[in-house]
Short mmCIF file of N, CA and C in Angstrom, two decimals:
data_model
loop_
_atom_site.label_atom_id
_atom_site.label_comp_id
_atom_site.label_asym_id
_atom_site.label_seq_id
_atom_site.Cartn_x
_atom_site.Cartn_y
_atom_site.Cartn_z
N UNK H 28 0.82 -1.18 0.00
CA UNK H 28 0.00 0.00 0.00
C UNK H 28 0.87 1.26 0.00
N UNK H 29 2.16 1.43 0.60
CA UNK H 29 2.94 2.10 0.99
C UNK H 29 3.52 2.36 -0.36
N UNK H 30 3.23 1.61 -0.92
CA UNK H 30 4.75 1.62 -2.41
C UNK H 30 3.63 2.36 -3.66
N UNK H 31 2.19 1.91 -3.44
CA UNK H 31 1.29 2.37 -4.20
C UNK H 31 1.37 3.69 -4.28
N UNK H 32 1.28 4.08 -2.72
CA UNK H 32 0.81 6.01 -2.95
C UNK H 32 2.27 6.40 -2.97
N UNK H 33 2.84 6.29 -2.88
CA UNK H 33 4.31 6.71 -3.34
C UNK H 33 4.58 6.74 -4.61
N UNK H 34 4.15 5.14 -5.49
CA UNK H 34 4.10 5.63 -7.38
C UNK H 34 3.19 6.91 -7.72
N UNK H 35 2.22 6.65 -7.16
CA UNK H 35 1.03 7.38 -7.23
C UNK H 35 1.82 8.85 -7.31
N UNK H 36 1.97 9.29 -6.35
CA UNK H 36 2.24 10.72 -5.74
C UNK H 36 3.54 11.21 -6.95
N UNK H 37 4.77 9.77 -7.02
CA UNK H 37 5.24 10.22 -7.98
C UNK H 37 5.22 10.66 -9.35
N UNK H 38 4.23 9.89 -9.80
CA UNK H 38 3.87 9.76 -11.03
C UNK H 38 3.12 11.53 -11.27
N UNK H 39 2.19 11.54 -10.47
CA UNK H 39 1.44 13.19 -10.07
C UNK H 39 2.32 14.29 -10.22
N UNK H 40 3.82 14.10 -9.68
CA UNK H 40 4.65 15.28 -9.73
C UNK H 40 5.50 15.22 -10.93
N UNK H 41 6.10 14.03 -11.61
CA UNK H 41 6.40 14.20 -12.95
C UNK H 41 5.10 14.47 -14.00
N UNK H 42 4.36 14.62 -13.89
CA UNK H 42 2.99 14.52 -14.67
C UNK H 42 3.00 16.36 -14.96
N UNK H 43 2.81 17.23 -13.75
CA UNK H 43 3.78 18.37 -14.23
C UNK H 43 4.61 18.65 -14.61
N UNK H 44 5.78 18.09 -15.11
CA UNK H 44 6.77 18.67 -15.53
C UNK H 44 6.39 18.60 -17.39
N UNK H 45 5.26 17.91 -17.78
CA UNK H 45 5.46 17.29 -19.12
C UNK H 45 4.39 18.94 -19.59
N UNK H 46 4.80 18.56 -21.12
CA UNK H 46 4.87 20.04 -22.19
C UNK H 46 5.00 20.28 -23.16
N UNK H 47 5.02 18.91 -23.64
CA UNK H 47 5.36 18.74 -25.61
C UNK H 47 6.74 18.88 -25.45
N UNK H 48 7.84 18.86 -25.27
CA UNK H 48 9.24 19.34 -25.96
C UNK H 48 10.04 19.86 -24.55
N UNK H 49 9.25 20.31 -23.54
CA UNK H 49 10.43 20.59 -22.52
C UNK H 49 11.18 22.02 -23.12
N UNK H 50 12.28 22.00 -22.65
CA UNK H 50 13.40 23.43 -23.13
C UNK H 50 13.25 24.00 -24.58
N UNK H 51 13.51 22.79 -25.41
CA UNK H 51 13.62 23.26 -26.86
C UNK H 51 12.36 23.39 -27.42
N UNK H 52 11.37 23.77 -26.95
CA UNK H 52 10.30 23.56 -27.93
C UNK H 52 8.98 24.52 -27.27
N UNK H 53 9.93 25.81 -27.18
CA UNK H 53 9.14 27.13 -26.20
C UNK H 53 8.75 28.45 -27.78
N UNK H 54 8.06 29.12 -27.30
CA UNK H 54 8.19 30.11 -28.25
C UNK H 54 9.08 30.92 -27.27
N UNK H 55 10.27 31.54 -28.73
CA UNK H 55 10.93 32.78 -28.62
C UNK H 55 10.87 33.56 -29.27
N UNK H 56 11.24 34.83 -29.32
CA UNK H 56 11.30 35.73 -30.05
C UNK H 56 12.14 35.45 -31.33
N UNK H 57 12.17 35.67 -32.72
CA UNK H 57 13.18 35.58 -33.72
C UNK H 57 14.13 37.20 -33.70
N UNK H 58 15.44 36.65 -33.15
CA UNK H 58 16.22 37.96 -33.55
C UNK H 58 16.44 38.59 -34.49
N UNK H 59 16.18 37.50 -35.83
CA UNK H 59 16.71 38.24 -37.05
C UNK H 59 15.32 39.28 -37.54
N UNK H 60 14.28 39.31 -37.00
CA UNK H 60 13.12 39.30 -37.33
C UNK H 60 12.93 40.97 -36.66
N UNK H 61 14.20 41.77 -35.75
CA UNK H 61 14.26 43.12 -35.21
C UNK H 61 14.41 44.20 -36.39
N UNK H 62 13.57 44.86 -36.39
CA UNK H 62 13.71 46.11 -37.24
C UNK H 62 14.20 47.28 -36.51
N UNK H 63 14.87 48.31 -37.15
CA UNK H 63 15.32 49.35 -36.66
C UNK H 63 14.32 50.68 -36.67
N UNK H 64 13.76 51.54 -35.57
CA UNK H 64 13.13 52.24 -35.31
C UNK H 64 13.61 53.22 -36.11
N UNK H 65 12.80 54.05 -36.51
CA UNK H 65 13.09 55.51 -37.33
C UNK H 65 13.36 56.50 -36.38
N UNK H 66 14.31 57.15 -36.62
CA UNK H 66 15.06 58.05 -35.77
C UNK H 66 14.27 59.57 -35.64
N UNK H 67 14.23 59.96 -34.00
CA UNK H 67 13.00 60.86 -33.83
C UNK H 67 13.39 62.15 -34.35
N UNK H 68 12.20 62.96 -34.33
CA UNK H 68 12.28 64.09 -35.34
C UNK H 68 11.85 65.32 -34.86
N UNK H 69 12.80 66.28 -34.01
CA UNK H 69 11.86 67.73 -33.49
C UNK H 69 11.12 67.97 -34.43
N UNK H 70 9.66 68.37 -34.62
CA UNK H 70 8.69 69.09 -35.24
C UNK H 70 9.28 70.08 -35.00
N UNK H 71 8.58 71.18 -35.90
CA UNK H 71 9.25 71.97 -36.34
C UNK H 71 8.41 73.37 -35.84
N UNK H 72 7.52 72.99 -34.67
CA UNK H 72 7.13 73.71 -33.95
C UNK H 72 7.62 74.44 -32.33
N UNK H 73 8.94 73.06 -32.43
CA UNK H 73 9.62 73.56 -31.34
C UNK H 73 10.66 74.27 -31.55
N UNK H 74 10.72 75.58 -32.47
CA UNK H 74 12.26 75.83 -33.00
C UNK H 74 12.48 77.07 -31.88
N UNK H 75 13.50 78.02 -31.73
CA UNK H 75 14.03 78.45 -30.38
C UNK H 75 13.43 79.66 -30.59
N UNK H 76 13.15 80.34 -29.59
CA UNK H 76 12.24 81.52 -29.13
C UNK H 76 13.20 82.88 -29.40
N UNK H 77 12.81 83.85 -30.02
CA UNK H 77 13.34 85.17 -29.96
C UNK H 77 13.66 85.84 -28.77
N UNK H 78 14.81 85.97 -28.47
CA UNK H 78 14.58 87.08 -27.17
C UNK H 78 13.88 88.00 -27.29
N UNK H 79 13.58 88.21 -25.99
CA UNK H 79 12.79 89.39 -25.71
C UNK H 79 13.34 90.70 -25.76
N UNK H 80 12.48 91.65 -26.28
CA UNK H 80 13.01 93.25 -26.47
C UNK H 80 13.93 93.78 -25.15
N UNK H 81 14.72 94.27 -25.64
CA UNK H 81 15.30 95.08 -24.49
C UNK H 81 16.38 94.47 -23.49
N UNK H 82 16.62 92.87 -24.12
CA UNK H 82 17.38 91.77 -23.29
C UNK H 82 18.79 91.68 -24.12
N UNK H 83 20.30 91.73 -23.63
CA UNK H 83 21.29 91.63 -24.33
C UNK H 83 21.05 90.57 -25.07
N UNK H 84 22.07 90.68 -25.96
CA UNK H 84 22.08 89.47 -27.30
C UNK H 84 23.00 88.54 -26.42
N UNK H 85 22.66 87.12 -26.54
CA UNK H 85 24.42 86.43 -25.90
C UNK H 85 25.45 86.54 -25.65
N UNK H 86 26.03 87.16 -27.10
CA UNK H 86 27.60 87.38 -27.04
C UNK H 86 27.94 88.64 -26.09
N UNK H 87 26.78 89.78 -25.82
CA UNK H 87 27.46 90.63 -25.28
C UNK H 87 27.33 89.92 -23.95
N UNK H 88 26.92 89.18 -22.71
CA UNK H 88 26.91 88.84 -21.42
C UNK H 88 27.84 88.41 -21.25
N UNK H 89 28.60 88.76 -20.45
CA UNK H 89 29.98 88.03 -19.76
C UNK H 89 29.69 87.10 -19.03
N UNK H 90 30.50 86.21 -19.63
CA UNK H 90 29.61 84.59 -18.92
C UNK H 90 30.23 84.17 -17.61
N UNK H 91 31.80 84.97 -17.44
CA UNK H 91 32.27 84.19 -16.41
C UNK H 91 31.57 85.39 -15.20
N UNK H 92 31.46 86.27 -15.36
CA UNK H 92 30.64 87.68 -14.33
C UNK H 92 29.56 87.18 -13.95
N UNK H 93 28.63 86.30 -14.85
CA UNK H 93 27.26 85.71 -14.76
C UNK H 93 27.00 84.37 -13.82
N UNK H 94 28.26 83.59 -14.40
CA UNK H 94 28.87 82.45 -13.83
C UNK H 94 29.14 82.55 -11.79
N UNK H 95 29.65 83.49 -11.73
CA UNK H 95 29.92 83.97 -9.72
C UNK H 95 28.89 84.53 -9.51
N UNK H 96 27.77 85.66 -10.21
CA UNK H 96 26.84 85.40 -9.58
C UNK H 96 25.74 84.48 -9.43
N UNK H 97 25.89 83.35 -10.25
CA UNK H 97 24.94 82.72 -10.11
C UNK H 97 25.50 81.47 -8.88
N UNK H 98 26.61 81.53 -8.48
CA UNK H 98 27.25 80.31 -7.65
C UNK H 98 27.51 81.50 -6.24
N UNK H 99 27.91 82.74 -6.40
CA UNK H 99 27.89 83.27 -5.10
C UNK H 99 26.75 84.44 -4.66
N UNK H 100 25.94 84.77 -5.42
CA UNK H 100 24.71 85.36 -5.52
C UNK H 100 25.30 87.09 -5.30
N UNK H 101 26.61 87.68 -5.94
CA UNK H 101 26.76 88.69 -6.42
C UNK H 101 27.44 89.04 -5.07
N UNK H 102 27.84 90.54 -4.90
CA UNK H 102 28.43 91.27 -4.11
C UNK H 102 27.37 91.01 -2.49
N UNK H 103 27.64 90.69 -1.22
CA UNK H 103 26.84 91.15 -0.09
C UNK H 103 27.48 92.24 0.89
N UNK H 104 26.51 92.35 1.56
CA UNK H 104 26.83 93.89 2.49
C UNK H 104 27.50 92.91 3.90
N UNK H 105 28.80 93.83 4.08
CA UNK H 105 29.38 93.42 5.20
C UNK H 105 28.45 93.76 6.30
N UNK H 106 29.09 92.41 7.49
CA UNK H 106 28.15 92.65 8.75
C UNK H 106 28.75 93.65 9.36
N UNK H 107 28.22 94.07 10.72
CA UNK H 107 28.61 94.96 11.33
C UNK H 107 29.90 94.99 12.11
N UNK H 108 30.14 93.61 12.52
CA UNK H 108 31.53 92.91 12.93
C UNK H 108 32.95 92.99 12.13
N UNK H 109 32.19 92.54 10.98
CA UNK H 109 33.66 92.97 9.91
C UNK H 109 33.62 93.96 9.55
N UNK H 110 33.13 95.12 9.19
CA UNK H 110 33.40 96.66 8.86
C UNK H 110 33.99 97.04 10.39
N UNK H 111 33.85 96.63 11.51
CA UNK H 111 34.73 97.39 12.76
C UNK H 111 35.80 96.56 12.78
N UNK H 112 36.02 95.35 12.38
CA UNK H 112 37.40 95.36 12.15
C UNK H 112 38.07 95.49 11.08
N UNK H 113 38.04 95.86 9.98
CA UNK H 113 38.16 96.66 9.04
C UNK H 113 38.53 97.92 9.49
N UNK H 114 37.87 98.77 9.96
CA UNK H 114 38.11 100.16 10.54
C UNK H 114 39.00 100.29 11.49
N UNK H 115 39.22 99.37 12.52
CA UNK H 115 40.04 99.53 13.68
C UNK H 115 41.12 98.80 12.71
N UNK H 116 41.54 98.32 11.65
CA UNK H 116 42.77 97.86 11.15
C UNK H 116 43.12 98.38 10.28
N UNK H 117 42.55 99.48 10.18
CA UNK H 117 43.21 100.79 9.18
C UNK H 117 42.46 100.83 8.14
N UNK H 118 41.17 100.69 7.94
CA UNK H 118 41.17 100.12 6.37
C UNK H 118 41.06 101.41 5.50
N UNK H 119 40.87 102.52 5.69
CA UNK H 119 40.70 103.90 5.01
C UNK H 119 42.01 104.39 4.72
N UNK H 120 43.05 103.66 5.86
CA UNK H 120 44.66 104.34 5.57
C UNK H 120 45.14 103.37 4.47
N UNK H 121 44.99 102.53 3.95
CA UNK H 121 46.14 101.65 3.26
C UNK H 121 45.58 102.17 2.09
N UNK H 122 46.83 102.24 1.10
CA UNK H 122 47.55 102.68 -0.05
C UNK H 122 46.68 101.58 -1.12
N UNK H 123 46.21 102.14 -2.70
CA UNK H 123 45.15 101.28 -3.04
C UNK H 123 46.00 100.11 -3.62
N UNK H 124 47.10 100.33 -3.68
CA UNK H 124 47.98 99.38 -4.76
C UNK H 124 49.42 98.53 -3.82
N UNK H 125 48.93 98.38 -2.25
CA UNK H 125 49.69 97.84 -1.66
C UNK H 125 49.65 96.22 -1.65
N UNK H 126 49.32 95.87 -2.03
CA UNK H 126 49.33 94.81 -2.08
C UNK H 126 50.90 94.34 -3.11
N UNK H 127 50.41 95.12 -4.63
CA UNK H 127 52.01 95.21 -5.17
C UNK H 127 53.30 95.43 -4.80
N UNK H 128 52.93 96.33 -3.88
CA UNK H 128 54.28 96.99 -2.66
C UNK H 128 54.71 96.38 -1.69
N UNK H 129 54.55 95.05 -1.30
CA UNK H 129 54.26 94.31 -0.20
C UNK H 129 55.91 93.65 -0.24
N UNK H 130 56.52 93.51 -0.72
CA UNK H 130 57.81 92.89 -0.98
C UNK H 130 58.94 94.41 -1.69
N UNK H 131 58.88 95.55 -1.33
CA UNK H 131 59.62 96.51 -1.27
C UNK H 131 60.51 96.80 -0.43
N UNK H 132 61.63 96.86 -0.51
CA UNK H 132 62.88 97.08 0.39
C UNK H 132 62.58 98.10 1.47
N UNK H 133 61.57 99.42 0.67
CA UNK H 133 61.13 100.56 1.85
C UNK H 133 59.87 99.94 2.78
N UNK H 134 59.30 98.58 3.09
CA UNK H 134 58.42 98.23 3.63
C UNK H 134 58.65 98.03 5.09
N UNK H 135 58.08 98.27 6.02
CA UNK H 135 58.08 98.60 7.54
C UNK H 135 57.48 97.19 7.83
N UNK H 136 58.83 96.20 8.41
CA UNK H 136 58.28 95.15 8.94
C UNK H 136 58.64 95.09 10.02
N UNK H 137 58.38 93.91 11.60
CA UNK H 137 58.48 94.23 12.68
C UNK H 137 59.35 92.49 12.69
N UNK H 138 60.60 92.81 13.27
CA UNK H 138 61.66 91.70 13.87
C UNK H 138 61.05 90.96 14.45
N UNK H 139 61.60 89.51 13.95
CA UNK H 139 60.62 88.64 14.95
C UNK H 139 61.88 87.79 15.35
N UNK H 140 62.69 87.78 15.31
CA UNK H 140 63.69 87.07 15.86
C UNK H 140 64.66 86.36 14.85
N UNK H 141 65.77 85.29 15.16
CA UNK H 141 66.44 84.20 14.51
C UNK H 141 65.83 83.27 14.35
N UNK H 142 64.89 82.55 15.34
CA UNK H 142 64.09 81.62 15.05
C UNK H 142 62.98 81.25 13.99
N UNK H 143 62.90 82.66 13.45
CA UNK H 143 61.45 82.82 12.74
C UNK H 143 62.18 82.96 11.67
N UNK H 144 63.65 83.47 11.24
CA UNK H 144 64.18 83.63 9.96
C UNK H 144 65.02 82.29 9.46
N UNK H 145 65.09 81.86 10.87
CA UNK H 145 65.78 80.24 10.42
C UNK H 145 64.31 79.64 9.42
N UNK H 146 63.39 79.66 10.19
CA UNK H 146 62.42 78.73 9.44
C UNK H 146 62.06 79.03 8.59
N UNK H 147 61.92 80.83 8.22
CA UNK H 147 61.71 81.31 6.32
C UNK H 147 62.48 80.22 5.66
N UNK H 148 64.14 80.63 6.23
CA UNK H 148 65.02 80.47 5.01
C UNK H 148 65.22 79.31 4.68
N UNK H 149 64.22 77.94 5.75
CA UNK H 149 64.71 76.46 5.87
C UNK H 149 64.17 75.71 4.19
N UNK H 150 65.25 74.98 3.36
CA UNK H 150 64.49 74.39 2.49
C UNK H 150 63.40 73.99 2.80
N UNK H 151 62.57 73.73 1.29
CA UNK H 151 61.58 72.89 1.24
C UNK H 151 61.94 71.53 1.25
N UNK H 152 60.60 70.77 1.49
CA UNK H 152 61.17 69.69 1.91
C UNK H 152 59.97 68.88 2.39
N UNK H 153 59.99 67.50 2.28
CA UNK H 153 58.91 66.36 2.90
C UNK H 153 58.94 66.19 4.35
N UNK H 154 60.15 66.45 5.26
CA UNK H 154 60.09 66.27 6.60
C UNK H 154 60.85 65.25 6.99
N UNK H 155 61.52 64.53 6.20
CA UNK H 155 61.95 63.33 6.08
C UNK H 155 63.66 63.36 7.28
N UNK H 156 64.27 64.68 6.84
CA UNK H 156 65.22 65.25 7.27
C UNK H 156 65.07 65.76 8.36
N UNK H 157 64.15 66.03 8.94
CA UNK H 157 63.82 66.73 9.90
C UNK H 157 64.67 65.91 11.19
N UNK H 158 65.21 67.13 12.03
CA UNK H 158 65.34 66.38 13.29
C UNK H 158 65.39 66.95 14.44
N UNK H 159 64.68 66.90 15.49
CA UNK H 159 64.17 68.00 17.06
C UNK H 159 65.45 67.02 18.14
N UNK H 160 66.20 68.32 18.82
CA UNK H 160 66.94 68.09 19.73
C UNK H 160 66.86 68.69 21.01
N UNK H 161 66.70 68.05 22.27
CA UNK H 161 66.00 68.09 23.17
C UNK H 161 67.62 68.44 24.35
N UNK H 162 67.32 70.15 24.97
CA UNK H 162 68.66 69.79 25.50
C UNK H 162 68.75 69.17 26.70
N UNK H 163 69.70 68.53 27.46
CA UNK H 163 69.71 67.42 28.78
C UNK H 163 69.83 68.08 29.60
#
């Protein structure tokens, strides 16, 4: 009885698997059978809009001027914090073109010691050389 419902049951579950042909004998698509789509086409209702009266032409806008304000949103008004230090650091006295003058032999700098001119004048360098001596 045992061996019965066991054919039984087996027979039931291969009984699904059957299909005419199994793997080879499915519909597929034929590849050779792909046509190539016709390539799309602006109508000719979307062609580009006239500027508007009274608006520069392209070429005259300076693109890189246009370019910072659109990434830093143009000139802003200093706060009240930085215009007083601005003011308490001279800012009405300095010369408009000092910045050029900044490396002039007649320039008023303030001594800072040997230590500070050792390290200007120290090559460049990775650090590799480096070496701190600790006195005993």
């Amino acid at each position: 009885m045992r061996k019965l419902i066991l054919a039984a049951g087996l027979i039931s579950m291969l009984s699904a698997c059957g299909g005419g042909g199994g793997l080879f004998n499915r519909d597929r698509p034929d590849e050779f059978a792909v046509s190539r789509q016709a390539p799309l086409v602006i109508p000719p209702d979307f062609a580009l809009v006239p500027p508007a009266p009274g608006t520069p032409a392209a070429a005259q806008v300076d693109s890189s001027k246009a370019a910072m304000e659109a990434m830093f949103g143009g000139p802003a008004a200093r706060s009240a914090a930085e215009t007083g230090t601005l003011s308490a650091a001279g800012r009405a006295n300095a010369a408009a073109g000092i910045r050029s003058s900044a490396g002039d032999p007649g320039t008023e700098v303030v001594e800072k010691g040997a230590t500070t001119r050792d390290i200007i004048a120290a090559p460049e360098g990775d650090g590799q050389d480096a070496r701190a001596s600790t006195p005993q």
